PDB file of C-alpha atoms in Angstrom:
ATOM      1  CA  ARG A  19     -31.505  58.361 -55.975  1.00  0.00           C
ATOM      2  CA  GLU A  20     -34.066  60.969 -54.968  1.00  0.00           C
ATOM      3  CA  LEU A  21     -34.648  61.959 -58.599  1.00  0.00           C
ATOM      4  CA  LYS A  22     -35.128  58.322 -59.605  1.00  0.00           C
ATOM      5  CA  LYS A  23     -37.409  57.468 -56.716  1.00  0.00           C
ATOM      6  CA  ASN A  24     -39.704  60.484 -56.771  1.00  0.00           C
ATOM      7  CA  TYR A  25     -39.272  62.381 -60.031  1.00  0.00           C
ATOM      8  CA  ASP A  26     -39.141  59.730 -62.797  1.00  0.00           C
ATOM      9  CA  GLY A  27     -35.381  60.078 -63.181  1.00  0.00           C
ATOM     10  CA  ARG A  28     -33.172  57.354 -64.635  1.00  0.00           C
ATOM     11  CA  LYS A  29     -29.569  56.434 -64.092  1.00  0.00           C
ATOM     12  CA  ILE A  30     -27.054  57.310 -66.814  1.00  0.00           C
ATOM     13  CA  LEU A  31     -23.438  56.093 -66.677  1.00  0.00           C
ATOM     14  CA  ARG A  32     -21.905  55.204 -63.299  1.00  0.00           C
ATOM     15  CA  LYS A  33     -21.651  56.859 -59.913  1.00  0.00           C
ATOM     16  CA  HIS A  34     -19.296  59.864 -59.917  1.00  0.00           C
ATOM     17  CA  SER A  35     -19.174  60.113 -63.713  1.00  0.00           C
ATOM     18  CA  THR A  36     -18.325  63.611 -64.882  1.00  0.00           C
ATOM     19  CA  TYR A  37     -20.440  65.834 -67.084  1.00  0.00           C
ATOM     20  CA  ASN A  38     -17.740  65.537 -69.772  1.00  0.00           C
ATOM     21  CA  GLU A  39     -18.380  61.790 -69.871  1.00  0.00           C
ATOM     22  CA  PHE A  40     -22.107  62.401 -70.188  1.00  0.00           C
ATOM     23  CA  LEU A  41     -21.594  64.809 -73.087  1.00  0.00           C
ATOM     24  CA  LYS A  42     -19.555  62.230 -75.014  1.00  0.00           C
ATOM     25  CA  GLN A  43     -22.560  59.920 -75.262  1.00  0.00           C
ATOM     26  CA  ALA A  44     -25.436  62.411 -75.028  1.00  0.00           C
ATOM     27  CA  SER A  45     -27.889  63.067 -77.838  1.00  0.00           C
ATOM     28  CA  PRO A  46     -28.288  66.615 -79.206  1.00  0.00           C
ATOM     29  CA  GLU A  47     -31.448  66.961 -77.115  1.00  0.00           C
ATOM     30  CA  GLU A  48     -29.766  65.691 -73.948  1.00  0.00           C
ATOM     31  CA  LYS A  49     -26.969  68.229 -74.377  1.00  0.00           C
ATOM     32  CA  LYS A  50     -29.600  70.948 -73.882  1.00  0.00           C
ATOM     33  CA  TYR A  51     -30.665  69.613 -70.486  1.00  0.00           C
ATOM     34  CA  PHE A  52     -30.750  71.842 -67.422  1.00  0.00           C
ATOM     35  CA  VAL A  53     -27.584  71.002 -65.480  1.00  0.00           C
ATOM     36  CA  PHE A  54     -27.057  71.342 -61.746  1.00  0.00           C
ATOM     37  CA  SER A  55     -24.424  70.045 -59.370  1.00  0.00           C
ATOM     38  CA  CYS A  56     -22.992  70.760 -55.930  1.00  0.00           C
ATOM     39  CA  VAL A  57     -19.938  72.316 -54.290  1.00  0.00           C
ATOM     40  CA  ARG A  58     -18.898  71.974 -50.657  1.00  0.00           C
ATOM     41  CA  ASN A  59     -16.712  73.937 -48.303  1.00  0.00           C
ATOM     42  CA  PRO A  60     -13.393  72.030 -48.346  1.00  0.00           C
ATOM     43  CA  LEU A  61     -12.883  72.656 -44.626  1.00  0.00           C
ATOM     44  CA  ASP A  62     -16.026  70.634 -43.994  1.00  0.00           C
ATOM     45  CA  GLU A  63     -15.383  68.047 -46.704  1.00  0.00           C
ATOM     46  CA  THR A  64     -11.904  67.300 -45.366  1.00  0.00           C
ATOM     47  CA  VAL A  65     -13.190  66.568 -41.880  1.00  0.00           C
ATOM     48  CA  SER A  66     -15.754  64.174 -43.354  1.00  0.00           C
ATOM     49  CA  ARG A  67     -13.069  62.496 -45.440  1.00  0.00           C
ATOM     50  CA  TYR A  68     -10.953  61.931 -42.330  1.00  0.00           C
ATOM     51  CA  PHE A  69     -13.789  60.283 -40.415  1.00  0.00           C
ATOM     52  CA  LYS A  70     -14.928  58.171 -43.359  1.00  0.00           C
ATOM     53  CA  LEU A  71     -11.421  56.803 -43.682  1.00  0.00           C
ATOM     54  CA  LYS A  72     -10.915  56.385 -39.934  1.00  0.00           C
ATOM     55  CA  MET A  73     -14.289  54.696 -39.383  1.00  0.00           C
ATOM     56  CA  ASP A  74     -14.097  52.623 -42.597  1.00  0.00           C
ATOM     57  CA  HIS A  75     -17.366  54.118 -43.823  1.00  0.00           C
ATOM     58  CA  ARG A  76     -19.579  51.366 -45.247  1.00  0.00           C
ATOM     59  CA  ALA A  77     -16.607  48.978 -45.126  1.00  0.00           C
ATOM     60  CA  GLN A  78     -15.120  50.663 -48.172  1.00  0.00           C
ATOM     61  CA  TYR A  79     -11.585  49.671 -47.196  1.00  0.00           C
ATOM     62  CA  THR A  80     -12.087  46.221 -45.664  1.00  0.00           C
ATOM     63  CA  ASP A  81     -14.831  44.566 -47.731  1.00  0.00           C
ATOM     64  CA  PRO A  82     -12.942  42.253 -50.162  1.00  0.00           C
ATOM     65  CA  GLU A  83     -15.540  42.688 -52.900  1.00  0.00           C
ATOM     66  CA  LYS A  84     -15.415  46.492 -52.744  1.00  0.00           C
ATOM     67  CA  ILE A  85     -11.615  46.417 -52.720  1.00  0.00           C
ATOM     68  CA  ARG A  86     -11.582  44.106 -55.751  1.00  0.00           C
ATOM     69  CA  ARG A  87     -13.699  46.522 -57.786  1.00  0.00           C
ATOM     70  CA  ARG A  88     -11.700  49.647 -56.926  1.00  0.00           C
ATOM     71  CA  TRP A  89      -8.161  49.845 -58.274  1.00  0.00           C
ATOM     72  CA  THR A  90      -7.681  53.352 -59.633  1.00  0.00           C
ATOM     73  CA  VAL A  91      -4.765  55.477 -58.472  1.00  0.00           C
ATOM     74  CA  VAL A  92      -6.984  57.589 -56.208  1.00  0.00           C
ATOM     75  CA  GLU A  93      -8.559  54.517 -54.619  1.00  0.00           C
ATOM     76  CA  ARG A  94      -5.147  52.992 -53.924  1.00  0.00           C
ATOM     77  CA  ILE A  95      -4.101  56.253 -52.264  1.00  0.00           C
ATOM     78  CA  GLU A  96      -7.264  56.196 -50.132  1.00  0.00           C
ATOM     79  CA  ARG A  97      -6.491  52.661 -48.961  1.00  0.00           C
ATOM     80  CA  LYS A  98      -2.959  53.719 -48.105  1.00  0.00           C
ATOM     81  CA  ILE A  99      -4.317  56.576 -45.956  1.00  0.00           C
ATOM     82  CA  PHE A 100      -6.821  54.197 -44.358  1.00  0.00           C
ATOM     83  CA  ARG A 101      -4.011  51.829 -43.370  1.00  0.00           C
ATOM     84  CA  PHE A 102      -2.029  54.732 -41.912  1.00  0.00           C
ATOM     85  CA  LEU A 103      -4.994  55.830 -39.783  1.00  0.00           C
ATOM     86  CA  ARG A 104      -5.717  52.272 -38.711  1.00  0.00           C
ATOM     87  CA  GLU A 105      -2.098  51.639 -37.684  1.00  0.00           C
ATOM     88  CA  THR A 106      -1.446  54.964 -35.952  1.00  0.00           C
ATOM     89  CA  ASP A 107      -4.896  56.046 -34.737  1.00  0.00           C
ATOM     90  CA  ALA A 108      -3.866  59.522 -35.918  1.00  0.00           C
ATOM     91  CA  ASP A 109      -6.031  62.482 -34.970  1.00  0.00           C
ATOM     92  CA  PHE A 110      -7.347  64.976 -37.512  1.00  0.00           C
ATOM     93  CA  PRO A 111      -4.450  67.477 -37.268  1.00  0.00           C
ATOM     94  CA  THR A 112      -1.918  64.685 -37.885  1.00  0.00           C
ATOM     95  CA  PHE A 113      -3.910  63.428 -40.877  1.00  0.00           C
ATOM     96  CA  PHE A 114      -4.323  66.908 -42.299  1.00  0.00           C
ATOM     97  CA  LEU A 115      -0.697  67.973 -41.974  1.00  0.00           C
ATOM     98  CA  LYS A 116       0.545  64.708 -43.482  1.00  0.00           C
ATOM     99  CA  PHE A 117      -1.777  64.495 -46.493  1.00  0.00           C
ATOM    100  CA  TYR A 118      -2.691  68.118 -47.326  1.00  0.00           C
ATOM    101  CA  ARG A 119       0.427  69.888 -48.554  1.00  0.00           C
ATOM    102  CA  VAL A 120      -0.388  71.421 -51.958  1.00  0.00           C
ATOM    103  CA  SER A 121      -3.216  73.615 -53.232  1.00  0.00           C
ATOM    104  CA  TYR A 122      -6.543  71.813 -53.105  1.00  0.00           C
ATOM    105  CA  ASN A 123      -8.991  71.493 -55.974  1.00  0.00           C
ATOM    106  CA  ASN A 124     -11.615  69.035 -57.196  1.00  0.00           C
ATOM    107  CA  TRP A 125     -13.360  68.274 -60.446  1.00  0.00           C
ATOM    108  CA  ALA A 126     -15.865  71.087 -59.966  1.00  0.00           C
ATOM    109  CA  HIS A 127     -13.094  72.995 -61.736  1.00  0.00           C
ATOM    110  CA  LEU A 128     -13.935  71.282 -65.037  1.00  0.00           C
ATOM    111  CA  LEU A 129     -17.325  72.716 -65.959  1.00  0.00           C
ATOM    112  CA  HIS A 130     -19.287  73.725 -62.859  1.00  0.00           C
ATOM    113  CA  LYS A 131     -19.028  77.431 -63.672  1.00  0.00           C
ATOM    114  CA  LYS A 132     -21.056  76.754 -66.853  1.00  0.00           C
ATOM    115  CA  TYR A 133     -23.890  74.864 -65.177  1.00  0.00           C
ATOM    116  CA  ASN A 134     -27.383  76.284 -64.817  1.00  0.00           C
ATOM    117  CA  PHE A 135     -27.403  76.023 -61.040  1.00  0.00           C
ATOM    118  CA  ILE A 136     -24.958  75.143 -58.252  1.00  0.00           C
ATOM    119  CA  ILE A 137     -26.174  73.660 -54.971  1.00  0.00           C
ATOM    120  CA  ARG A 138     -24.193  74.655 -51.896  1.00  0.00           C
ATOM    121  CA  PHE A 139     -23.793  71.610 -49.685  1.00  0.00           C
ATOM    122  CA  GLU A 140     -24.276  73.735 -46.576  1.00  0.00           C
ATOM    123  CA  ASN A 141     -27.680  74.761 -48.033  1.00  0.00           C
ATOM    124  CA  LEU A 142     -28.422  71.347 -49.519  1.00  0.00           C
ATOM    125  CA  GLN A 143     -32.076  71.119 -48.539  1.00  0.00           C
ATOM    126  CA  GLU A 144     -33.044  74.587 -49.765  1.00  0.00           C
ATOM    127  CA  ASP A 145     -30.898  74.528 -52.895  1.00  0.00           C
ATOM    128  CA  PHE A 146     -32.131  71.109 -54.015  1.00  0.00           C
ATOM    129  CA  ALA A 147     -35.711  72.346 -53.730  1.00  0.00           C
ATOM    130  CA  LYS A 148     -34.733  75.457 -55.688  1.00  0.00           C
ATOM    131  CA  SER A 149     -33.173  73.364 -58.457  1.00  0.00           C
ATOM    132  CA  LEU A 150     -36.454  71.473 -58.823  1.00  0.00           C
ATOM    133  CA  THR A 151     -38.379  74.738 -58.891  1.00  0.00           C
ATOM    134  CA  LEU A 152     -36.112  76.056 -61.652  1.00  0.00           C
ATOM    135  CA  LEU A 153     -36.994  72.919 -63.613  1.00  0.00           C
ATOM    136  CA  GLY A 154     -40.708  73.567 -63.115  1.00  0.00           C
ATOM    137  CA  ILE A 155     -41.040  70.600 -60.736  1.00  0.00           C
ATOM    138  CA  GLU A 156     -42.950  70.775 -57.481  1.00  0.00           C
ATOM    139  CA  PRO A 157     -40.819  69.292 -54.650  1.00  0.00           C
ATOM    140  CA  ARG A 158     -42.597  66.257 -53.222  1.00  0.00           C
ATOM    141  CA  ARG A 159     -40.779  66.003 -49.902  1.00  0.00           C
ATOM    142  CA  PRO A 160     -37.737  67.308 -48.030  1.00  0.00           C
ATOM    143  CA  LEU A 161     -34.520  65.729 -49.213  1.00  0.00           C
ATOM    144  CA  PRO A 162     -33.786  62.816 -46.833  1.00  0.00           C
ATOM    145  CA  VAL A 163     -30.485  62.645 -44.974  1.00  0.00           C
ATOM    146  CA  VAL A 164     -28.434  59.634 -46.105  1.00  0.00           C
ATOM    147  CA  ASN A 165     -24.789  58.568 -46.010  1.00  0.00           C
ATOM    148  CA  ARG A 166     -24.152  60.535 -42.819  1.00  0.00           C
ATOM    149  CA  THR A 167     -20.525  60.439 -41.672  1.00  0.00           C
ATOM    150  CA  GLN A 168     -20.137  58.648 -38.357  1.00  0.00           C
ATOM    151  CA  GLY A 169     -17.999  59.861 -35.487  1.00  0.00           C
ATOM    152  CA  ARG A 170     -17.673  63.565 -36.303  1.00  0.00           C
ATOM    153  CA  GLU A 171     -19.100  66.676 -34.690  1.00  0.00           C
ATOM    154  CA  ALA A 172     -21.343  68.948 -36.734  1.00  0.00           C
ATOM    155  CA  ASP A 173     -19.002  71.915 -36.122  1.00  0.00           C
ATOM    156  CA  PHE A 174     -16.183  71.062 -38.522  1.00  0.00           C
ATOM    157  CA  LEU A 175     -14.211  74.160 -37.533  1.00  0.00           C
ATOM    158  CA  SER A 176     -13.636  72.700 -34.071  1.00  0.00           C
ATOM    159  CA  TYR A 177     -11.182  70.183 -35.560  1.00  0.00           C
ATOM    160  CA  TYR A 178      -8.762  72.833 -36.814  1.00  0.00           C
ATOM    161  CA  THR A 179      -5.856  73.720 -34.538  1.00  0.00           C
ATOM    162  CA  PRO A 180      -3.599  76.801 -34.913  1.00  0.00           C
ATOM    163  CA  GLU A 181      -1.066  74.768 -36.910  1.00  0.00           C
ATOM    164  CA  THR A 182      -3.667  73.261 -39.229  1.00  0.00           C
ATOM    165  CA  ILE A 183      -5.312  76.675 -39.674  1.00  0.00           C
ATOM    166  CA  ARG A 184      -2.081  78.061 -41.117  1.00  0.00           C
ATOM    167  CA  ARG A 185      -1.863  75.140 -43.540  1.00  0.00           C
ATOM    168  CA  ALA A 186      -5.576  75.263 -44.405  1.00  0.00           C
ATOM    169  CA  LYS A 187      -5.405  78.922 -45.421  1.00  0.00           C
ATOM    170  CA  ARG A 188      -2.604  78.133 -47.852  1.00  0.00           C
ATOM    171  CA  VAL A 189      -3.997  74.846 -49.178  1.00  0.00           C
ATOM    172  CA  PHE A 190      -7.661  75.846 -49.479  1.00  0.00           C
ATOM    173  CA  GLY A 191      -7.309  79.585 -50.120  1.00  0.00           C
ATOM    174  CA  PRO A 192      -7.492  79.577 -53.955  1.00  0.00           C
ATOM    175  CA  PHE A 193     -10.430  77.121 -54.036  1.00  0.00           C
ATOM    176  CA  MET A 194     -12.295  79.070 -51.360  1.00  0.00           C
ATOM    177  CA  ARG A 195     -11.853  82.289 -53.299  1.00  0.00           C
ATOM    178  CA  GLU A 196     -12.914  80.696 -56.588  1.00  0.00           C
ATOM    179  CA  TRP A 197     -16.194  79.450 -55.109  1.00  0.00           C
ATOM    180  CA  GLY A 198     -16.981  82.351 -52.788  1.00  0.00           C
ATOM    181  CA  TYR A 199     -16.245  80.648 -49.477  1.00  0.00           C
ATOM    182  CA  GLU A 200     -14.702  82.562 -46.592  1.00  0.00           C
ATOM    183  CA  PHE A 201     -12.505  81.519 -43.720  1.00  0.00           C
ATOM    184  CA  PRO A 202     -13.764  82.374 -40.212  1.00  0.00           C
ATOM    185  CA  PRO A 203     -12.852  85.977 -39.308  1.00  0.00           C
ATOM    186  CA  GLU A 204     -11.136  84.778 -36.139  1.00  0.00           C
ATOM    187  CA  TRP A 205      -8.596  82.924 -38.294  1.00  0.00           C
ATOM    188  CA  GLY A 206      -7.039  86.264 -39.214  1.00  0.00           C
ATOM    189  CA  ASP A 207      -5.641  87.291 -42.591  1.00  0.00           C
ATOM    190  CA  ALA A 208      -6.708  84.807 -45.270  1.00  0.00           C
ATOM    191  CA  SER A 209      -5.567  86.641 -48.390  1.00  0.00           C
ATOM    192  CA  VAL A 210      -4.386  84.449 -51.258  1.00  0.00           C
ATOM    193  CA  SER A 211      -0.823  85.176 -52.313  1.00  0.00           C
ATOM    194  CA  TRP A 212       0.393  85.198 -55.898  1.00  0.00           C
ATOM    195  CA  TRP A 213       2.481  82.141 -55.040  1.00  0.00           C
ATOM    196  CA  ASN A 214      -0.640  80.281 -53.876  1.00  0.00           C
ATOM    197  CA  LEU A 215      -2.364  81.116 -57.152  1.00  0.00           C
ATOM    198  CA  MET A 216       0.630  80.008 -59.215  1.00  0.00           C
ATOM    199  CA  GLU A 217       0.775  76.705 -57.338  1.00  0.00           C
ATOM    200  CA  PHE A 218      -2.997  76.270 -57.766  1.00  0.00           C
ATOM    201  CA  GLN A 219      -2.780  76.817 -61.521  1.00  0.00           C
ATOM    202  CA  PHE A 220       0.274  74.582 -61.891  1.00  0.00           C
ATOM    203  CA  PHE A 221      -1.378  71.580 -60.268  1.00  0.00           C
ATOM    204  CA  ASN A 222      -4.669  72.274 -62.052  1.00  0.00           C
ATOM    205  CA  PHE A 223      -2.965  71.688 -65.403  1.00  0.00           C
ATOM    206  CA  PHE A 224      -2.179  68.087 -64.449  1.00  0.00           C
ATOM    207  CA  ARG A 225      -5.419  67.550 -62.557  1.00  0.00           C
ATOM    208  CA  VAL A 226      -7.532  68.493 -65.573  1.00  0.00           C
ATOM    209  CA  ILE A 227      -5.651  65.981 -67.730  1.00  0.00           C
ATOM    210  CA  TYR A 228      -6.283  63.297 -65.123  1.00  0.00           C
ATOM    211  CA  TRP A 229      -9.963  64.152 -64.581  1.00  0.00           C
ATOM    212  CA  ARG A 230     -10.745  64.300 -68.288  1.00  0.00           C
ATOM    213  CA  HIS A 231      -8.654  61.513 -69.747  1.00  0.00           C
ATOM    214  CA  LEU A 232      -7.113  59.200 -67.155  1.00  0.00           C
ATOM    215  CA  ARG A 233      -9.351  58.956 -64.104  1.00  0.00           C
ATOM    216  CA  SER A 234     -11.254  55.833 -65.198  1.00  0.00           C
ATOM    217  CA  ARG A 235      -8.220  54.166 -66.774  1.00  0.00           C
ATOM    218  CA  ILE A 236      -5.495  54.177 -64.140  1.00  0.00           C
TER     219      ILE A 236
END
């Protein structure tokens, strides 16, 4: 939105389309474009996900029109989790231990390592300005804060209990290592075992198939 409003950008494809989808319809010139995207610490992202589901962020899970338009497998799973939180009023540790059991990854795995620049969500303001500078564009204003998650504290680490910390190190360890994130030192040993890596690679095989070929179909 910021690129469209202030830097003569234009929308291509739909929200949350992948770069692979862009490449399928891009012209030879467009395939040479400078590419940047963003990664986020999964410890932080997971807390935001919990509160967005619990607070029904922007009525995503109760607005009949939004529900009608969203019927992919992932969206059905999200509605199932929303109903669980609504019925049980579960706290974050309960949510995390119930729904985070296998190695975490997201579609940054597809091509992000080949992009020209990666924004770190925790440095969003500075990194967005840097991406514009790398493009030879003078930033016109600070990036505005939008879509803020309601109900959560800024310190996402405060939501992790000893039991969830043990699970988080196993579930998030491979992703954190791949993208250069570190667990807090006070969490103790956070080394990634060979079994964690094997599990990570096993699930990635199926995730890549889904992200590339099935995500918009089922």
